[in-house]
GROMACS .gro file of C-alpha atoms in nm:
model
  329
    1MET     CA    1   0.010   0.002   0.006
    2MET     CA    2   0.147   0.310  -0.111
    3SER     CA    3   0.236   0.573   0.211
    4GLN     CA    4   0.130   0.906   0.207
    5PRO     CA    5   0.206   1.273   0.369
    6ARG     CA    6   0.041   1.281   0.720
    7ASN     CA    7  -0.266   1.438   0.673
    8LEU     CA    8  -0.283   1.467   0.308
    9THR     CA    9  -0.619   1.337   0.111
   10THR     CA   10  -0.678   1.308  -0.236
   11ALA     CA   11  -0.975   1.265  -0.442
   12PHE     CA   12  -1.078   1.218  -0.790
   13SER     CA   13  -1.392   1.266  -1.000
   14ILE     CA   14  -1.496   1.217  -1.349
   15ASN     CA   15  -1.777   1.429  -1.555
   16SER     CA   16  -1.818   1.342  -1.932
   17ILE     CA   17  -1.969   1.487  -2.197
   18PRO     CA   18  -2.061   1.384  -2.547
   19PHE     CA   19  -1.804   1.522  -2.873
   20ASP     CA   20  -2.079   1.543  -3.114
   21GLU     CA   21  -2.182   1.797  -3.344
   22ASP     CA   22  -2.346   2.020  -3.056
   23TYR     CA   23  -2.005   2.006  -2.880
   24HIS     CA   24  -1.902   2.343  -2.690
   25PRO     CA   25  -1.599   2.331  -2.489
   26ALA     CA   26  -1.657   2.359  -2.093
   27GLU     CA   27  -1.513   2.695  -1.906
   28SER     CA   28  -1.288   2.419  -1.715
   29THR     CA   29  -1.171   2.258  -2.055
   30ARG     CA   30  -0.823   2.319  -2.155
   31LEU     CA   31  -0.815   2.535  -2.453
   32THR     CA   32  -0.510   2.324  -2.627
   33THR     CA   33  -0.731   2.046  -2.617
   34ASN     CA   34  -0.709   1.903  -2.944
   35PHE     CA   35  -1.109   1.846  -2.984
   36ALA     CA   36  -1.171   2.204  -2.818
   37ASN     CA   37  -0.967   2.362  -3.091
   38LEU     CA   38  -1.231   2.202  -3.330
   39ALA     CA   39  -1.490   2.293  -3.172
   40ARG     CA   40  -1.440   2.709  -3.208
   41GLY     CA   41  -1.520   2.959  -3.416
   42THR     CA   42  -1.779   3.009  -3.729
   43THR     CA   43  -1.682   2.675  -3.865
   44ARG     CA   44  -1.731   2.481  -3.564
   45ARG     CA   45  -2.039   2.267  -3.624
   46GLU     CA   46  -1.882   2.214  -3.995
   47ASN     CA   47  -1.545   2.107  -3.839
   48LEU     CA   48  -1.719   1.860  -3.590
   49ARG     CA   49  -1.927   1.717  -3.852
   50ASN     CA   50  -1.667   1.648  -4.088
   51ALA     CA   51  -1.441   1.508  -3.815
   52LEU     CA   52  -1.684   1.262  -3.686
   53GLY     CA   53  -1.758   1.145  -4.035
   54MET     CA   54  -1.395   1.084  -4.118
   55ILE     CA   55  -1.371   0.865  -3.800
   56ASP     CA   56  -1.716   0.635  -3.913
   57ASN     CA   57  -1.558   0.627  -4.248
   58ARG     CA   58  -1.220   0.516  -4.107
   59PHE     CA   59  -1.372   0.282  -3.870
   60ASN     CA   60  -1.590   0.097  -4.131
   61ALA     CA   61  -1.256   0.074  -4.380
   62LEU     CA   62  -1.097  -0.118  -4.125
   63ALA     CA   63  -1.390  -0.310  -3.972
   64SER     CA   64  -1.461  -0.416  -4.358
   65TRP     CA   65  -1.604  -0.790  -4.246
   66ASP     CA   66  -1.978  -0.873  -4.273
   67ASN     CA   67  -1.984  -0.503  -4.370
   68PRO     CA   68  -2.068  -0.455  -4.747
   69ARG     CA   69  -2.191  -0.141  -4.798
   70ALA     CA   70  -1.917   0.020  -4.520
   71ASP     CA   71  -2.180   0.172  -4.299
   72ARG     CA   72  -2.241  -0.075  -4.036
   73TYR     CA   73  -2.057   0.103  -3.750
   74SER     CA   74  -2.018   0.439  -3.620
   75VAL     CA   75  -1.828   0.549  -3.324
   76LYS     CA   76  -1.956   0.747  -3.016
   77LEU     CA   77  -1.700   0.947  -2.855
   78ASP     CA   78  -1.720   1.095  -2.476
   79ILE     CA   79  -1.475   1.371  -2.330
   80ILE     CA   80  -1.355   1.229  -2.008
   81SER     CA   81  -1.276   1.512  -1.755
   82VAL     CA   82  -1.067   1.421  -1.441
   83GLU     CA   83  -1.013   1.667  -1.138
   84MET     CA   84  -0.830   1.594  -0.821
   85SER     CA   85  -0.853   1.745  -0.495
   86ILE     CA   86  -0.600   1.781  -0.237
   87ALA     CA   87  -0.677   1.801   0.147
   88GLY     CA   88  -1.010   1.888   0.067
   89GLY     CA   89  -0.914   2.216  -0.145
   90LYS     CA   90  -1.078   2.328  -0.466
   91ALA     CA   91  -1.097   2.071  -0.727
   92PHE     CA   92  -0.823   2.098  -0.996
   93PRO     CA   93  -0.861   2.011  -1.362
   94LEU     CA   94  -0.619   1.717  -1.381
   95ILE     CA   95  -0.627   1.525  -1.727
   96GLU     CA   96  -0.869   1.490  -2.032
   97ILE     CA   97  -0.929   1.174  -2.204
   98LEU     CA   98  -1.154   1.026  -2.470
   99LYS     CA   99  -1.357   0.706  -2.440
  100THR     CA  100  -1.471   0.550  -2.744
  101THR     CA  101  -1.826   0.352  -2.799
  102VAL     CA  102  -1.909   0.142  -3.110
  103VAL     CA  103  -2.255   0.139  -3.223
  104ASP     CA  104  -2.343  -0.144  -3.444
  105HIS     CA  105  -2.623  -0.029  -3.631
  106GLU     CA  106  -2.684  -0.397  -3.775
  107THR     CA  107  -2.747  -0.554  -3.445
  108ASP     CA  108  -2.871  -0.232  -3.300
  109THR     CA  109  -2.608  -0.235  -2.988
  110LEU     CA  110  -2.360  -0.050  -2.838
  111ILE     CA  111  -1.944  -0.228  -2.800
  112GLU     CA  112  -1.757  -0.094  -2.543
  113GLY     CA  113  -1.432   0.100  -2.681
  114ILE     CA  114  -1.128   0.200  -2.539
  115VAL     CA  115  -1.075   0.506  -2.295
  116GLY     CA  116  -0.766   0.714  -2.324
  117ASN     CA  117  -0.699   0.798  -2.700
  118ASN     CA  118  -0.637   1.165  -2.720
  119PHE     CA  119  -0.455   1.301  -2.360
  120SER     CA  120  -0.443   1.603  -2.228
  121SER     CA  121  -0.299   1.715  -1.894
  122TYR     CA  122  -0.200   2.079  -1.765
  123VAL     CA  123   0.059   1.917  -1.539
  124ARG     CA  124   0.225   1.766  -1.864
  125ASP     CA  125   0.170   2.176  -2.046
  126TYR     CA  126   0.398   2.276  -1.689
  127ASP     CA  127   0.646   2.022  -1.740
  128PHE     CA  128   0.718   2.058  -2.107
  129SER     CA  129   0.638   2.435  -2.144
  130VAL     CA  130   0.770   2.561  -1.842
  131VAL     CA  131   1.001   2.322  -1.679
  132LEU     CA  132   1.194   2.209  -1.966
  133PRO     CA  133   1.277   2.548  -2.169
  134GLU     CA  134   1.378   2.693  -1.798
  135HIS     CA  135   1.583   2.379  -1.739
  136ASN     CA  136   1.757   2.462  -2.086
  137CYS     CA  137   1.793   2.796  -2.099
  138ASN     CA  138   2.130   2.897  -2.205
  139GLU     CA  139   2.272   2.526  -2.184
  140PRO     CA  140   2.471   2.426  -2.474
  141THR     CA  141   2.316   2.095  -2.494
  142PHE     CA  142   1.947   1.955  -2.429
  143SER     CA  143   1.874   1.763  -2.145
  144LEU     CA  144   1.590   1.656  -1.928
  145PRO     CA  145   1.582   1.711  -1.544
  146ASP     CA  146   1.643   1.406  -1.320
  147ASP     CA  147   1.292   1.427  -1.179
  148PHE     CA  148   1.126   1.530  -1.500
  149GLY     CA  149   0.774   1.373  -1.533
  150ASP     CA  150   0.794   1.215  -1.158
  151LEU     CA  151   0.507   1.409  -1.021
  152HIS     CA  152   0.283   1.364  -1.338
  153GLY     CA  153   0.338   0.991  -1.367
  154SER     CA  154   0.246   0.954  -0.985
  155LEU     CA  155  -0.052   1.149  -1.034
  156PHE     CA  156  -0.172   0.968  -1.348
  157LYS     CA  157  -0.084   0.610  -1.171
  158SER     CA  158  -0.277   0.695  -0.850
  159PHE     CA  159  -0.567   0.800  -1.087
  160LEU     CA  160  -0.563   0.476  -1.252
  161ARG     CA  161  -0.527   0.299  -0.907
  162SER     CA  162  -0.808   0.459  -0.766
  163ASP     CA  163  -1.181   0.376  -0.690
  164THR     CA  164  -1.302   0.673  -0.928
  165TYR     CA  165  -1.124   0.494  -1.225
  166ARG     CA  166  -1.189   0.122  -1.179
  167CYS     CA  167  -1.607   0.241  -1.114
  168HIS     CA  168  -1.618   0.363  -1.466
  169PHE     CA  169  -1.380   0.170  -1.655
  170GLY     CA  170  -1.264  -0.175  -1.710
  171LYS     CA  171  -0.956  -0.187  -1.879
  172PRO     CA  172  -0.648  -0.010  -1.849
  173PRO     CA  173  -0.647   0.321  -2.103
  174VAL     CA  174  -0.458   0.292  -2.431
  175ILE     CA  175  -0.323   0.660  -2.559
  176CYS     CA  176  -0.251   0.746  -2.925
  177ILE     CA  177  -0.032   1.035  -3.033
  178SER     CA  178   0.199   1.120  -3.339
  179ALA     CA  179   0.529   0.975  -3.371
  180SER     CA  180   0.837   1.189  -3.281
  181SER     CA  181   0.959   1.444  -3.549
  182SER     CA  182   1.286   1.370  -3.407
  183LYS     CA  183   1.350   1.025  -3.412
  184THR     CA  184   1.404   0.758  -3.705
  185TYR     CA  185   1.157   0.437  -3.703
  186HIS     CA  186   1.251   0.110  -3.869
  187ARG     CA  187   0.985  -0.095  -4.033
  188THR     CA  188   0.974  -0.447  -3.890
  189ALA     CA  189   0.835  -0.797  -4.033
  190ASN     CA  190   0.580  -0.808  -3.776
  191ARG     CA  191   0.241  -0.731  -3.931
  192HIS     CA  192  -0.096  -0.713  -3.739
  193PRO     CA  193  -0.430  -0.772  -3.928
  194ILE     CA  194  -0.588  -0.445  -3.756
  195MET     CA  195  -0.266  -0.240  -3.655
  196GLY     CA  196  -0.064  -0.314  -3.927
  197VAL     CA  197   0.302  -0.315  -3.963
  198GLU     CA  198   0.515  -0.258  -3.666
  199TYR     CA  199   0.813   0.034  -3.658
  200ARG     CA  200   1.064   0.065  -3.384
  201GLN     CA  201   1.312   0.311  -3.284
  202ASP     CA  202   1.681   0.313  -3.180
  203GLU     CA  203   1.635   0.530  -2.844
  204PRO     CA  204   1.332   0.634  -2.663
  205SER     CA  205   1.218   0.999  -2.708
  206SER     CA  206   1.174   1.238  -2.426
  207THR     CA  207   0.835   1.188  -2.459
  208ASP     CA  208   0.842   0.784  -2.420
  209ARG     CA  209   1.055   0.849  -2.107
  210TYR     CA  210   0.736   1.094  -1.995
  211PHE     CA  211   0.475   0.847  -2.055
  212ALA     CA  212   0.711   0.559  -1.908
  213LYS     CA  213   0.693   0.747  -1.545
  214MET     CA  214   0.269   0.728  -1.636
  215GLY     CA  215   0.367   0.340  -1.627
  216MET     CA  216   0.305   0.303  -2.018
  217GLN     CA  217   0.480   0.128  -2.271
  218VAL     CA  218   0.509   0.215  -2.628
  219ARG     CA  219   0.460   0.016  -2.965
  220TYR     CA  220   0.431   0.183  -3.326
  221PHE     CA  221   0.218   0.080  -3.577
  222MET     CA  222   0.100   0.190  -3.930
  223PRO     CA  223  -0.241   0.071  -3.943
  224PRO     CA  224  -0.402  -0.035  -4.339
  225GLY     CA  225  -0.480   0.259  -4.482
  226SER     CA  226  -0.262   0.501  -4.300
  227VAL     CA  227   0.082   0.663  -4.452
  228ALA     CA  228   0.260   0.681  -4.134
  229PRO     CA  229   0.293   0.525  -3.767
  230LEU     CA  230   0.122   0.602  -3.465
  231ALA     CA  231   0.269   0.577  -3.138
  232PHE     CA  232   0.036   0.397  -2.905
  233TYR     CA  233   0.120   0.374  -2.514
  234PHE     CA  234  -0.058   0.124  -2.279
  235ILE     CA  235  -0.019  -0.090  -1.998
  236GLY     CA  236  -0.026  -0.470  -2.053
  237ASP     CA  237  -0.059  -0.631  -2.382
  238LEU     CA  238  -0.190  -0.417  -2.654
  239LEU     CA  239  -0.254  -0.678  -2.900
  240GLY     CA  240  -0.426  -0.916  -2.638
  241ASP     CA  241  -0.604  -0.712  -2.382
  242TYR     CA  242  -0.826  -0.568  -2.647
  243SER     CA  243  -1.082  -0.686  -2.923
  244SER     CA  244  -1.043  -0.608  -3.296
  245LEU     CA  245  -1.325  -0.353  -3.266
  246GLN     CA  246  -1.194  -0.173  -2.956
  247LEU     CA  247  -0.850  -0.135  -3.149
  248ILE     CA  248  -1.042   0.023  -3.435
  249SER     CA  249  -1.216   0.252  -3.237
  250THR     CA  250  -0.886   0.400  -3.138
  251ILE     CA  251  -0.723   0.393  -3.434
  252SER     CA  252  -1.006   0.542  -3.646
  253THR     CA  253  -1.047   0.857  -3.399
  254MET     CA  254  -0.680   0.931  -3.352
  255ASP     CA  255  -0.551   0.878  -3.699
  256THR     CA  256  -0.852   1.080  -3.790
  257PHE     CA  257  -0.760   1.358  -3.544
  258GLN     CA  258  -0.364   1.351  -3.672
  259ARG     CA  259  -0.444   1.389  -4.055
  260ILE     CA  260  -0.626   1.711  -3.930
  261TYR     CA  261  -0.339   1.802  -3.693
  262ARG     CA  262  -0.028   1.713  -3.856
  263PRO     CA  263  -0.107   1.683  -4.231
  264GLU     CA  264   0.248   1.706  -4.366
  265ILE     CA  265   0.284   1.357  -4.157
  266TYR     CA  266  -0.062   1.170  -4.126
  267ASN     CA  267  -0.203   1.328  -4.450
  268ALA     CA  268   0.099   1.284  -4.672
  269ASN     CA  269   0.077   1.154  -5.036
  270ALA     CA  270   0.316   0.876  -4.959
  271ALA     CA  271   0.354   0.616  -4.719
  272ALA     CA  272   0.605   0.564  -4.499
  273GLY     CA  273   0.911   0.384  -4.637
  274ALA     CA  274   1.137   0.109  -4.466
  275LEU     CA  275   1.324   0.386  -4.264
  276TYR     CA  276   1.102   0.667  -4.195
  277GLN     CA  277   1.174   0.990  -4.006
  278PRO     CA  278   0.852   1.239  -3.967
  279ASN     CA  279   0.873   1.563  -4.088
  280LEU     CA  280   0.628   1.848  -4.012
  281LYS     CA  281   0.798   2.069  -4.304
  282HIS     CA  282   0.698   1.814  -4.543
  283GLN     CA  283   0.533   1.942  -4.848
  284ASP     CA  284   0.370   1.660  -5.038
  285TYR     CA  285   0.054   1.649  -4.819
  286SER     CA  286  -0.318   1.699  -4.848
  287LEU     CA  287  -0.524   1.924  -4.644
  288THR     CA  288  -0.875   1.808  -4.493
  289ARG     CA  289  -1.172   2.041  -4.505
  290ILE     CA  290  -1.144   2.103  -4.133
  291VAL     CA  291  -1.015   2.416  -3.981
  292TYR     CA  292  -0.742   2.368  -3.721
  293ASP     CA  293  -0.500   2.669  -3.565
  294ARG     CA  294  -0.203   2.496  -3.449
  295ASP     CA  295  -0.011   2.801  -3.376
  296GLU     CA  296  -0.287   2.891  -3.116
  297ARG     CA  297  -0.248   2.564  -2.971
  298SER     CA  298   0.129   2.579  -2.891
  299ARG     CA  299   0.072   2.943  -2.765
  300LEU     CA  300  -0.198   2.840  -2.519
  301ALA     CA  301  -0.011   2.537  -2.374
  302VAL     CA  302   0.258   2.764  -2.236
  303GLU     CA  303  -0.012   3.007  -2.107
  304GLN     CA  304  -0.179   2.668  -1.943
  305GLY     CA  305   0.170   2.543  -1.819
  306LYS     CA  306   0.178   2.874  -1.617
  307PHE     CA  307  -0.185   2.818  -1.506
  308ALA     CA  308  -0.097   2.478  -1.356
  309GLU     CA  309   0.192   2.631  -1.210
  310GLU     CA  310   0.028   2.929  -1.025
  311HIS     CA  311  -0.311   2.725  -0.923
  312PHE     CA  312  -0.134   2.372  -0.866
  313ILE     CA  313   0.211   2.327  -0.828
  314LYS     CA  314   0.302   2.615  -0.617
  315PRO     CA  315   0.025   2.601  -0.365
  316TYR     CA  316   0.086   2.221  -0.312
  317ARG     CA  317   0.461   2.209  -0.415
  318ALA     CA  318   0.615   2.076  -0.086
  319VAL     CA  319   0.318   1.810  -0.035
  320LEU     CA  320   0.309   1.700  -0.362
  321ALA     CA  321   0.683   1.649  -0.361
  322GLN     CA  322   0.690   1.450  -0.058
  323TRP     CA  323   0.359   1.259  -0.183
  324SER     CA  324   0.557   1.180  -0.505
  325ALA     CA  325   0.857   1.063  -0.396
  326ASN     CA  326   0.648   0.829  -0.127
  327ALA     CA  327   0.454   0.701  -0.434
  328ALA     CA  328   0.793   0.613  -0.620
  329VAL     CA  329   0.867   0.350  -0.321
   0.00000   0.00000   0.00000
């Protein structure tokens, strides 16, 4: 049993809201969250409708068996917002993830999907947008602080161990993000019927190390119909713990988001080769019909990292440091 600082009590709470054509970001939502970015401006409803349509089309293309018209399934998405309170204090918005549910229109049934998928965190914004730049300021070579990601990892693992998580979700999360543009990926001979061809890299990225402190390992797969490998972070057995339809729900959702957010990589006009390095300056790609402000997202990440520092890190710095150290024992 994990020991905790005397008098420290923590509590998690979960709120869920559908991600559909009527979605409006809540006031507590991180504005850098990918799905929140799509739901602002004059084209918000068209953005959402097109993105959701892309997800459903991608799902049916992958789930092609017993699906002759490629319209048997659709994906229902729910935004899961997690708040944490310390010692009975004001709840702080900790993370946001997505939960997928598969709708089978032929049998009129709902099939449990995967929780995780997209991952957003104020504390991660603080680590990458505040801590990391300050640590490397005026330094000749880039490096990570020794304790980089320790607190965030402890917070995440504590949430997964909580009764709150266990009451809402039956399996560990799977998080899917873009491959690192600083690494080279090597295609392997391993091929999965749903996940596609597996890629590997020579050494972990800073993001890989960060997720490792959350208790997650990573594998890279380029699913059928994709043009670049995606990074899948998971706990346990990625290929054995989830059904084909569950894996497809994550692939269809996150491959669609990446085509919108990083079209230079994931909507390129040629697929990755045996050796592949993602490049955001790549010119041979196609744009989707969805408006996305990548510059705004980068700017807001810094602002929200500073928000986390002011409202969460500084007020609880000493007790969080002790709690995180105990959690690692």
